Amino acid sequence: NAGVTQTPKFRVLKTGQSMTLLCAQDMNHEYMYWYRQDPGMGLRLIHYSVGEGTTAKGEVPDGYNVSRLKKQNFLLGLESAAPSQTSVYFCASSFLARSTGELFFGEGSRLTVL
Amino acid sequence: AQSVTQLDSQVPVFEEAPVELRCNYSSSVSVYLFWYVQYPNQGLQLLLKYLSGSTLVESINGFEAEFNKSQTSFHLRKPSVHISDTAEYFCAVSNQGGKLIFGQGTELSVKP
């Protein structure tokens, strides 16, 4: 009963380094999302996907790229990490569009950029 | 533009006391409303939602929220809280256009 799995759970980067966060869901959901959570700011949508092979920008896409080559996986990449990208990143998926359906979240990936 | 305001960033209460977590939203169109809960070191989980119909919605663990269109509010209430309710609670609003906006979160701390 895995649901939404994120790897890695913790990562420390130096400014300018690159990395990829992997999200995998086993619920056959069409929709997948990447959010970042910062204190006092709630969750902000970075990028999302409405199906395999599609991606779209959310509220705060700058500095991030995504890919959805397989329906069950949604990758979030940081090409050149900056301290402002220190955050907790959550992946989520849903069967219906996020406006009406329940989102299922992973446990989060805590990223620190020094 | 839509927005969500959670009026309290932290709410400390004693066990078995009632609690209300306040949420106000702004939108010019019909909305769907949600409360999510985040337990320590976990992702968010849906607590309850209002899409249509009865304005009072309930969760399986005793929380309820009432959609008040005239006051544009969706406050979350529980008549008697437990230690296990300690968590961060997020109100969220969406319109039929597909955008889901989260509030800033309210930390509920239940003390013995």
mmCIF file of C-alpha atoms in Angstrom, chain A residues 35 37-45 59 88 90 97-108 110, chain B residues 32 34 36 38 41-46 49 51 88 90 94-105:
data_model
loop_
_atom_site.group_PDB
_atom_site.id
_atom_site.type_symbol
_atom_site.label_atom_id
_atom_site.label_comp_id
_atom_site.label_asym_id
_atom_site.label_seq_id
_atom_site.Cartn_x
_atom_site.Cartn_y
_atom_site.Cartn_z
ATOM 1 C CA TYR A 35 4.642 21.628 -4.340
ATOM 2 C CA GLN A 37 6.263 24.151 1.532
ATOM 3 C CA ASP A 38 7.852 27.087 3.326
ATOM 4 C CA PRO A 39 7.060 28.358 6.834
ATOM 5 C CA GLY A 40 4.110 30.747 6.883
ATOM 6 C CA MET A 41 3.492 30.383 3.157
ATOM 7 C CA GLY A 42 1.479 27.205 2.890
ATOM 8 C CA LEU A 43 2.002 25.080 -0.206
ATOM 9 C CA ARG A 44 2.872 26.589 -3.550
ATOM 10 C CA LEU A 45 2.557 24.700 -6.816
ATOM 11 C CA GLU A 59 2.801 29.364 -9.422
ATOM 12 C CA VAL A 88 10.372 20.855 1.830
ATOM 13 C CA PHE A 90 5.905 17.458 -1.708
ATOM 14 C CA ALA A 97 -8.433 17.350 -11.457
ATOM 15 C CA ARG A 98 -7.152 19.020 -8.307
ATOM 16 C CA SER A 99 -10.077 21.380 -8.210
ATOM 17 C CA THR A 100 -12.538 18.662 -7.256
ATOM 18 C CA GLY A 101 -10.593 15.594 -6.346
ATOM 19 C CA GLU A 102 -8.611 14.499 -3.355
ATOM 20 C CA LEU A 103 -4.849 14.916 -3.577
ATOM 21 C CA PHE A 104 -2.646 12.146 -2.196
ATOM 22 C CA PHE A 105 0.675 13.421 -0.896
ATOM 23 C CA GLY A 106 4.058 11.833 -0.394
ATOM 24 C CA GLU A 107 5.937 12.265 2.861
ATOM 25 C CA GLY A 108 8.107 15.066 1.567
ATOM 26 C CA ARG A 110 13.685 18.101 2.713
ATOM 27 C CA TYR B 32 -14.907 24.058 -3.669
ATOM 28 C CA PHE B 34 -11.062 21.629 1.562
ATOM 29 C CA TYR B 36 -6.085 19.063 4.847
ATOM 30 C CA GLN B 38 -0.403 17.357 8.161
ATOM 31 C CA ASN B 41 7.004 14.595 9.369
ATOM 32 C CA GLN B 42 4.219 13.446 7.072
ATOM 33 C CA GLY B 43 2.515 14.631 3.916
ATOM 34 C CA LEU B 44 -0.899 16.259 3.827
ATOM 35 C CA GLN B 45 -4.059 14.177 4.060
ATOM 36 C CA LEU B 46 -7.545 15.246 3.106
ATOM 37 C CA LYS B 49 -14.284 18.772 1.635
ATOM 38 C CA LEU B 51 -18.209 20.482 -3.213
ATOM 39 C CA GLU B 88 -0.879 21.523 11.087
ATOM 40 C CA PHE B 90 -4.452 23.719 5.853
ATOM 41 C CA SER B 94 -10.505 25.914 -5.759
ATOM 42 C CA ASN B 95 -12.845 27.043 -8.472
ATOM 43 C CA GLN B 96 -14.050 25.035 -11.405
ATOM 44 C CA GLY B 97 -11.159 26.352 -13.423
ATOM 45 C CA GLY B 98 -8.828 23.961 -11.679
ATOM 46 C CA LYS B 99 -6.618 26.090 -9.476
ATOM 47 C CA LEU B 100 -6.210 24.891 -5.900
ATOM 48 C CA ILE B 101 -4.930 27.525 -3.467
ATOM 49 C CA PHE B 102 -3.703 26.605 0.017
ATOM 50 C CA GLY B 103 -3.794 28.830 3.069
ATOM 51 C CA GLN B 104 -0.730 29.467 5.186
ATOM 52 C CA GLY B 105 -1.579 26.756 7.696
#
